[in-house]
Each structure stands twice: as structure tokens, then as C-alpha cells.
CSV table of C-alpha atoms in Angstrom, one decimal:
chain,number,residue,atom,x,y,z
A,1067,UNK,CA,0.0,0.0,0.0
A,1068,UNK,CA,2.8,2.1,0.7
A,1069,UNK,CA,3.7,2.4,-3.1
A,1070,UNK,CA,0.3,4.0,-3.6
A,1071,UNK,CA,1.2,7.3,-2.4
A,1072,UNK,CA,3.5,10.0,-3.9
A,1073,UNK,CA,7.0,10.2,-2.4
A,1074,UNK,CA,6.0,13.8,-1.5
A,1075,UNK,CA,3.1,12.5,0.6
A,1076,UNK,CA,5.4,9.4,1.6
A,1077,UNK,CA,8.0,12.0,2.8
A,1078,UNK,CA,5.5,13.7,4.6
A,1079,UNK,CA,4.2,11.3,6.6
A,1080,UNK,CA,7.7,9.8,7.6
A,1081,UNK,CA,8.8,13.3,8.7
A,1082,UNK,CA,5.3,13.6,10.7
A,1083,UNK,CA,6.4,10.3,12.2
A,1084,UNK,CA,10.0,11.4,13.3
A,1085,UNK,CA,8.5,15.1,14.7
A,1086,UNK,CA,10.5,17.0,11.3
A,1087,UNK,CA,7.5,18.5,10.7
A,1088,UNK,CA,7.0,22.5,11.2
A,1089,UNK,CA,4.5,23.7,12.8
A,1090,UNK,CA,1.6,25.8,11.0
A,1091,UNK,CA,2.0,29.3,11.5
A,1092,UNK,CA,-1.0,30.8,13.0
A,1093,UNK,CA,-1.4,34.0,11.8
A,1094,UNK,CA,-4.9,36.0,12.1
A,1095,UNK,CA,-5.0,36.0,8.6
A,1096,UNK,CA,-5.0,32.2,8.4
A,1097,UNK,CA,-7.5,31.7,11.3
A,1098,UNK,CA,-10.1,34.1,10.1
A,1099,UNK,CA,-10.0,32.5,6.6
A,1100,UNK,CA,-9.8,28.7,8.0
A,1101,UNK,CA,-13.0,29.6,10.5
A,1102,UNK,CA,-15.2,31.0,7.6
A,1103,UNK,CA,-13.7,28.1,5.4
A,1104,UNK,CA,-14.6,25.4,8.3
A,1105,UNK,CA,-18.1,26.8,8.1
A,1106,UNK,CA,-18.5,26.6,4.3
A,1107,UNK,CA,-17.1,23.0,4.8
A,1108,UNK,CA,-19.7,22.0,7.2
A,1109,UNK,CA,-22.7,22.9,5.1
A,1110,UNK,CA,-21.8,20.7,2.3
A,1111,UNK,CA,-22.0,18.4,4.4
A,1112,UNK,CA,-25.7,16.7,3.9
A,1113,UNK,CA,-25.7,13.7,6.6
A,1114,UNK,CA,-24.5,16.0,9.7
A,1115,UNK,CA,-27.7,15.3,12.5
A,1116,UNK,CA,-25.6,15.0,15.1
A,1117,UNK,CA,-23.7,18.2,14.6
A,1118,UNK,CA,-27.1,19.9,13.6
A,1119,UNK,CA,-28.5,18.9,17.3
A,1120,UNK,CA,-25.3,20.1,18.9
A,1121,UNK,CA,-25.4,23.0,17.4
A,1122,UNK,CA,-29.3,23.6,18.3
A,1123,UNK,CA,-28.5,22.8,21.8
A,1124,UNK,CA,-24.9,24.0,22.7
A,1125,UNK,CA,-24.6,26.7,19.9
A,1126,UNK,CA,-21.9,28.6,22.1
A,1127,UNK,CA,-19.8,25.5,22.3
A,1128,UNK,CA,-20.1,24.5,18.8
A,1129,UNK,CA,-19.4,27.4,17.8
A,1130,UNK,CA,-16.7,28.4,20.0
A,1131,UNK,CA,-13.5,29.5,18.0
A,1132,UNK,CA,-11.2,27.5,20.5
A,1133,UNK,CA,-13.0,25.0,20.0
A,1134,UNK,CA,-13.0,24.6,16.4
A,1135,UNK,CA,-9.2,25.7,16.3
A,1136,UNK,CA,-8.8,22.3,17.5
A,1137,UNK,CA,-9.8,20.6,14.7
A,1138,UNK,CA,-8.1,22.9,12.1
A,1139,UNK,CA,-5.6,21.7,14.2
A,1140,UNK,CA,-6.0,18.6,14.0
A,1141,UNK,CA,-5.7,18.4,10.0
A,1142,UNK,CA,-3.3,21.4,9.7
A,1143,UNK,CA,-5.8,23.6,8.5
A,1144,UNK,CA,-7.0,21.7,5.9
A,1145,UNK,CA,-10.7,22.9,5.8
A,1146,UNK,CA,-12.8,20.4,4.5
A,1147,UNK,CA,-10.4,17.4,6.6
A,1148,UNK,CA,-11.5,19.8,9.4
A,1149,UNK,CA,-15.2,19.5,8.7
A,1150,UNK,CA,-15.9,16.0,8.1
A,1151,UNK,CA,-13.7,15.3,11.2
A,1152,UNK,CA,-16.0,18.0,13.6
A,1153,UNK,CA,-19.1,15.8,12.1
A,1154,UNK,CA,-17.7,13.0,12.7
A,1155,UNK,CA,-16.6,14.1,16.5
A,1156,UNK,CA,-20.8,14.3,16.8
A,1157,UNK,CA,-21.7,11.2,15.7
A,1158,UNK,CA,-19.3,9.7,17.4
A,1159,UNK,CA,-20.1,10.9,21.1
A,1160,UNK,CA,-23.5,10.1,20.2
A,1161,UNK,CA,-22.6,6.2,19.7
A,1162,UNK,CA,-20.7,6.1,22.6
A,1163,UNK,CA,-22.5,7.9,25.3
A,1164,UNK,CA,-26.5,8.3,23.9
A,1165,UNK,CA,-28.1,11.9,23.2
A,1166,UNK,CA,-28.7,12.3,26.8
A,1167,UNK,CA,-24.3,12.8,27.4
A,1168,UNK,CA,-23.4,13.8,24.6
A,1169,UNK,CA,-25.4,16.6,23.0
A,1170,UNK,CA,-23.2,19.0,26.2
A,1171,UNK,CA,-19.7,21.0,26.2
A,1172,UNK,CA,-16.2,18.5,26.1
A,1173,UNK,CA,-16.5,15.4,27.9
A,1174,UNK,CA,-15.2,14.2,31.1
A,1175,UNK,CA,-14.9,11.8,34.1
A,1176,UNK,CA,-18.4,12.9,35.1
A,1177,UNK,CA,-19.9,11.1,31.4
A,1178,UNK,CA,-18.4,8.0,32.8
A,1179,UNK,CA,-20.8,5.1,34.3
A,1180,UNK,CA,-19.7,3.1,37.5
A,1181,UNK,CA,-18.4,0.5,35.4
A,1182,UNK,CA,-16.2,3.0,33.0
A,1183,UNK,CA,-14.8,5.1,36.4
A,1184,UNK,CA,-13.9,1.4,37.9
A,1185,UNK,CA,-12.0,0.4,34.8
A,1186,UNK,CA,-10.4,3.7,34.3
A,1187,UNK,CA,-8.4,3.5,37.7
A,1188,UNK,CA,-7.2,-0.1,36.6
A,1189,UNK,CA,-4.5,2.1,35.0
A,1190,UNK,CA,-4.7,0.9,31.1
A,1191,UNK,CA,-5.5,4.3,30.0
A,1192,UNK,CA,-2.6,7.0,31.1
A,1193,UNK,CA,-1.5,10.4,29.5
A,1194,UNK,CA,1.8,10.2,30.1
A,1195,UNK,CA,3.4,13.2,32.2
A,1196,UNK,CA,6.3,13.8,29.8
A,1197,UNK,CA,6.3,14.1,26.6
A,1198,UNK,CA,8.7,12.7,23.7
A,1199,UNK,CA,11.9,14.8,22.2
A,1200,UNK,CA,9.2,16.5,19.7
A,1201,UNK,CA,7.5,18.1,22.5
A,1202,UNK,CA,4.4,15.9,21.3
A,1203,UNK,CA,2.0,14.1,24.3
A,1204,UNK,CA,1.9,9.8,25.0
A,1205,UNK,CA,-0.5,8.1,25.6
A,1206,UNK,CA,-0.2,5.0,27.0
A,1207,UNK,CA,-2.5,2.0,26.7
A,1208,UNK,CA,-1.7,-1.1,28.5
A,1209,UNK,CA,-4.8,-3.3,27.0
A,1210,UNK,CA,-4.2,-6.5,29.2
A,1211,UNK,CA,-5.0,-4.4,32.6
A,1212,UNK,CA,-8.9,-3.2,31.1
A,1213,UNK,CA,-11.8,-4.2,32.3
A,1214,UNK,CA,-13.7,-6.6,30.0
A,1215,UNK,CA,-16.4,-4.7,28.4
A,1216,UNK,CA,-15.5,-3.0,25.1
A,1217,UNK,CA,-18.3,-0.3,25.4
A,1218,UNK,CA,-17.1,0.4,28.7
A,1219,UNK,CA,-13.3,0.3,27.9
A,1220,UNK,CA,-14.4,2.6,24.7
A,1221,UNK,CA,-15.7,5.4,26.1
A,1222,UNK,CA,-13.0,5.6,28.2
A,1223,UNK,CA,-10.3,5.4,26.0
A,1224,UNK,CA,-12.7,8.9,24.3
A,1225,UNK,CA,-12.7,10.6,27.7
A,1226,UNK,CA,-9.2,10.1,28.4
A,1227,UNK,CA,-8.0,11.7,25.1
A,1228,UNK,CA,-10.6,14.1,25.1
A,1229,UNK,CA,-9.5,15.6,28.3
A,1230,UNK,CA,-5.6,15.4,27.0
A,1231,UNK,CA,-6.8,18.0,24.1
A,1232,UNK,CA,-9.1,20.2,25.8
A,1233,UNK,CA,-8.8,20.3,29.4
A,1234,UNK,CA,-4.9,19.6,30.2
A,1235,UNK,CA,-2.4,23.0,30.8
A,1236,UNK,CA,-0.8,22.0,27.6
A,1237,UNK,CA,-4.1,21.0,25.5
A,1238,UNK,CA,-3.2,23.7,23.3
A,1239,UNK,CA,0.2,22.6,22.7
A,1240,UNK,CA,-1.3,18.7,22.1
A,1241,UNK,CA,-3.7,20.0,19.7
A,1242,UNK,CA,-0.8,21.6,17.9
A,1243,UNK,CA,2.2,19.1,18.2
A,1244,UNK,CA,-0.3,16.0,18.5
A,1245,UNK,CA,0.5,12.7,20.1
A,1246,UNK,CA,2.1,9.0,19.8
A,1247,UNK,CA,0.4,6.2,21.5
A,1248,UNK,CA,2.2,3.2,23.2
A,1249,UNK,CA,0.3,-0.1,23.2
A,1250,UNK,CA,1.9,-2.5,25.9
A,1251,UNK,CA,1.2,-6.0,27.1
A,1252,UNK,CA,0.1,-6.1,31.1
A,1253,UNK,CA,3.2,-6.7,33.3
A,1254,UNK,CA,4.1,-9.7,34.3
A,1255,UNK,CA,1.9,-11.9,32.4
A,1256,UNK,CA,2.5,-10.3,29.1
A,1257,UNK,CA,-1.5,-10.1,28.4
A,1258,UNK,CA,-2.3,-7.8,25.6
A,1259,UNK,CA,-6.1,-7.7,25.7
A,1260,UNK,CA,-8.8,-8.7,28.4
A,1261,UNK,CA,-11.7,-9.8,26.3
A,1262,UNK,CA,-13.4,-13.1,26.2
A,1263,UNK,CA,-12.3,-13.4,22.5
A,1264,UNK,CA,-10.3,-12.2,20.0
A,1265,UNK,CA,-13.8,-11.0,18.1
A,1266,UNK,CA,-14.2,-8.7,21.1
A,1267,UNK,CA,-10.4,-7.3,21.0
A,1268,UNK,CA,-11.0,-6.5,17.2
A,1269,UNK,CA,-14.1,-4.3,18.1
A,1270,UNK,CA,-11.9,-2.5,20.4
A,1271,UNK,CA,-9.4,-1.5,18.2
A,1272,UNK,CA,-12.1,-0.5,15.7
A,1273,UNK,CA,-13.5,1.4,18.2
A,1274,UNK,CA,-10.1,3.0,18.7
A,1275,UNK,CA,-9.6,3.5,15.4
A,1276,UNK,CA,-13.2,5.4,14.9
A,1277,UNK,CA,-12.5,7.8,17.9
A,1278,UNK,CA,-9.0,8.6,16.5
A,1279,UNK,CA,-10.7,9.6,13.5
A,1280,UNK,CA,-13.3,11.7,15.5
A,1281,UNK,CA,-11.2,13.8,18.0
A,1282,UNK,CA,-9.1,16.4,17.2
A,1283,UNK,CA,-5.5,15.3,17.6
A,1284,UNK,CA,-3.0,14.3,15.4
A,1285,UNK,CA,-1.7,10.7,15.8
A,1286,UNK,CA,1.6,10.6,14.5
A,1287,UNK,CA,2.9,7.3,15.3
A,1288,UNK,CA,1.6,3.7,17.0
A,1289,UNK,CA,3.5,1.8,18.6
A,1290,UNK,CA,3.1,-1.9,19.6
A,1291,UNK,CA,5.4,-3.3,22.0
A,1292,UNK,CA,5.2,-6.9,22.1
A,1293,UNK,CA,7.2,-9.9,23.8
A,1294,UNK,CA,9.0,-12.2,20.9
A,1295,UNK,CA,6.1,-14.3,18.5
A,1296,UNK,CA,3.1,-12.7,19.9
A,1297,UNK,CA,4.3,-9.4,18.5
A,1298,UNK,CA,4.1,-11.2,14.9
A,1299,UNK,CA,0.4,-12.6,15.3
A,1300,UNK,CA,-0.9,-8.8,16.8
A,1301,UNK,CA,0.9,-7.6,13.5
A,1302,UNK,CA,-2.1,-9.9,11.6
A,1303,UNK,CA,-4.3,-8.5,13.2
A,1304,UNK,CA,-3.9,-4.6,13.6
A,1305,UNK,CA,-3.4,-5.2,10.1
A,1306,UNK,CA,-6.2,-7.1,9.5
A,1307,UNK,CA,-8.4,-4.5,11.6
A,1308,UNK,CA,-6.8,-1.1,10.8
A,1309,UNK,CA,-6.4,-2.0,7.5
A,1310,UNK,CA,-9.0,0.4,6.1
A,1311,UNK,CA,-7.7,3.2,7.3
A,1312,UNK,CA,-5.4,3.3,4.3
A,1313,UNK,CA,-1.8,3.7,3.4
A,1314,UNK,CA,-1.1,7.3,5.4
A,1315,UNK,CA,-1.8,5.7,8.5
A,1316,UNK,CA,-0.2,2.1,8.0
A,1317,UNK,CA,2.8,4.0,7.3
A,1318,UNK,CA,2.8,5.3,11.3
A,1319,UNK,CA,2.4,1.8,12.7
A,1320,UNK,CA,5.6,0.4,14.2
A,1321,UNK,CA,5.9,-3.4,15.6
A,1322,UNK,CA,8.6,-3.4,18.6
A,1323,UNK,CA,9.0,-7.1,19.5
A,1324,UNK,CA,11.5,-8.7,22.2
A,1325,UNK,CA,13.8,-11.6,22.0
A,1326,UNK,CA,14.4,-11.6,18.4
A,1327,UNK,CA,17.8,-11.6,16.9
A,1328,UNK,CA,17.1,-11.1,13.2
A,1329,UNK,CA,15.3,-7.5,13.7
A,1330,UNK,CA,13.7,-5.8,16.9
A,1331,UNK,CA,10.7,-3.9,14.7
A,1332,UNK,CA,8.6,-3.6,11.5
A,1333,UNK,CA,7.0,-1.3,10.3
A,1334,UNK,CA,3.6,-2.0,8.6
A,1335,UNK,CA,3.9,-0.3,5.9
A,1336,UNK,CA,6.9,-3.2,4.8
């Protein structure tokens, strides 16, 4: 798939991955034009009910300019990228938490259920309080210490990033720098997912996969950490899973795997 893009956009992306990207200057000149743009963007949308009740409900947080920064942000000003993801962002709280959560401003600890709040404090879910050489945030996900229900674990994989870009000190600088996320067996046992089957792991990770294409945040780079074969049968199956998502982001997924001799990584995109 890799050979499908243009070596311009194949440069890109690698340069994304490694944090040699420059950031967009945000001049008023740019912001005023992107904001009206954004707008125009939205309204050729035609399948946008979500965003319509939003908008009906919380006008003054829809149409917030911070707000909508974010996801110019998020797709480096690219307009119509910026639109369908905000319409997406909608639809997507909607699935996750019903109209009676999310039709509100942001989303946070207080949208969680008993059951999400008790699986969030297993620790599976962190922001990490440093961030990488690129000044860009990590979020750790250590899918072997969840709890056991994907709807549960889903929404709080949503609220954790969610409050990352929005409600953190350095949301701002998130939204601009984005983030890299670290997927890492539970210690000792080595246990990467929690699920009763594999069926159920897959949902996850489409569920991931949805919400990453929903929020506004720039996911530069994935990283699997695995302990020697398993690493090569999670490979199949990320692959298998995340394989609609295209070429752009195969191209960020990296395969870390211990106790090998031949190589210690692969990138999907190989």
C-alpha cells in the first residue's frame, strides 16, 4: 500500500512520524480564513444530524472558535479534513455515550458510568506526564489491565484523550504538536487484551480506530510493544483491523518485538 502514495506525501508522513514537521504558523489571517472556510465546509456536508443537534443545543460551544481551532488543528488547516472530522466528533459521542451525554460541552470523568470510572483506575489508560523529544503528548495504553467490556473500555479510551486535548495545561500545545500512542502488554503476564475473544479485541481497536478519527488530535505514530512471537500474530491482526484506514496511517504503525535476533521492529507499511 505504501507504493500507492506519492513520495511527496510518503516524505510527509515519515517526517510527521519522526516530529521534522514544522508547525503551522498561526497568523490572524490564516484563522479568520480557515474559521469561515470550516463553516463553508460543514454545510456541504448533507448527513450532519448530530452536529445539527449540537449546534441547536450547545450553539456557544459548537461554535466556539477555540473549539474549532482544534480541529483545524488537528488536519493542519486543511478545511474540508476539518469539517468532516467535527461531524464525525458528533456522531461519534453520540454512539458512545447516547443523546442524553453527549449533546453537552467536552466530555469528562463525570460522562463515565460506575463501570467505566472502575475500569479507568485499573490504569490501562494513562497520558503520560512527559512528553517525547518532539514536545508531542503519549498516551499510554496497557490493554491487558482493562476491564472486559468494550463499550465500557471505549468510552474511556474517548474521555481520556478528550481531556488530553481540551482540558490539560498543555491542550493547546497537544492540539498543535499532536500525540504518539504506546500499546503495551500487562506486566508480568504479558497479556495484551482482556476480552473473552479475540472477536471482542477486534471491536476494540475499531473502536479505537473510529474515535482517532473523530477527535481532534493528530496521531503521528503507533507503537506496539510486544514480547517475541506474539508481536508477529498482533501484527495480523492490527493489520487485518486497521487495515481500512489506508496507506497514510499504515505508514505510522511500528511493531517493537523482544527476543528476536534477526530485527527488533517492522513497520507496517513493509
Amino acid at each position: 500500500q505504501k507504493e500507492s502514495l506519492s513520495a511527496e506525501e510518503q516524505l510527509l508522513i515519515e517526517d510527521e512520524l519522526y516530529g521534522l514537521v514544522d508547525e503551522v504558523e498561526e497568523t490572524p489571517e490564516l484563522v479568520t480564513r480557515s474559521l469561515l472556510g470550516l463553516d463553508a465546509a460543514i454545510d456541504l456536508i448533507e448527513e450532519k444530524e448530530a452536529y445539527e443537534t449540537a449546534l441547536f443545543i450547545v450553539p456557544e460551544h459548537v461554535q466556539d472558535e477555540k473549539f474549532r481551532l482544534a480541529f483545524l488543528r488537528a488536519d493542519r488547516f486543511n478545511v474540508r479534513a476539518a469539517a468532516r472530522r467535527m461531524v464525525d466528533y458528533w456522531e461519534r459521542k453520540v454512539e458512545l455515550f447516547g443523546t442524553h451525554v453527549a449533546f453537552k460541552a467536552g466530555s469528562s470523568l463525570l460522562d463515565l458510568t460506575e463501570e467505566d470510572a472502575q475500569n479507568l483506575v485499573k490504569g490501562g489508560l494513562q497520558l503520560l506526564p512527559t512528553r517525547d523529544e518532539f514536545g508531542r503528548a503519549i498516551f499510554y495504553v496497557e490493554a491487558g489491565s482493562f476491564g472486559d467490556n468494550v463499550d465500557s473500555m471505549s468510552r474511556c479510551y474517548w474521555v481520556v484523550q478528550h481531556m488530553a486535548i481540551f482540558d490539560s495545561l498543555e491542550g493547546v500545545e497537544t492540539q498543535k504538536n499532536g500525540l504518539i500512542q504506546l500499546w503495551s502488554p500487562s506486566q508480568p503476564d504479558h497479556k495484551f487484551h482482556p476480552f473473552d475473544t479475540i472477536q471482542d479485541f477486534e471491536r476494540f481497536i475499531r473502536s479505537c480506530s473510529l474515535s482517532g478519527r473523530s477527535l481532534p488530535f493528530r496521531a503521528f505514530a503507533f507503537h506496539l510493544m510486544m514480547k517475541e512471537c506474539r508481536g508477529w500474530a498482533m501484527m495480523r491482526l492490527v493489520e487485518r483491523v486497521l487495515g481500512p484506514m489506508g496507506p497514510r496511517n499504515r505508514m505510522r504503525l511500528e511493531l517493537y518485538v523482544a527476543g528476536r535476533d534477526d530485527e527488533n521492529y517492522i513497520k507496517f507499511s513493509n
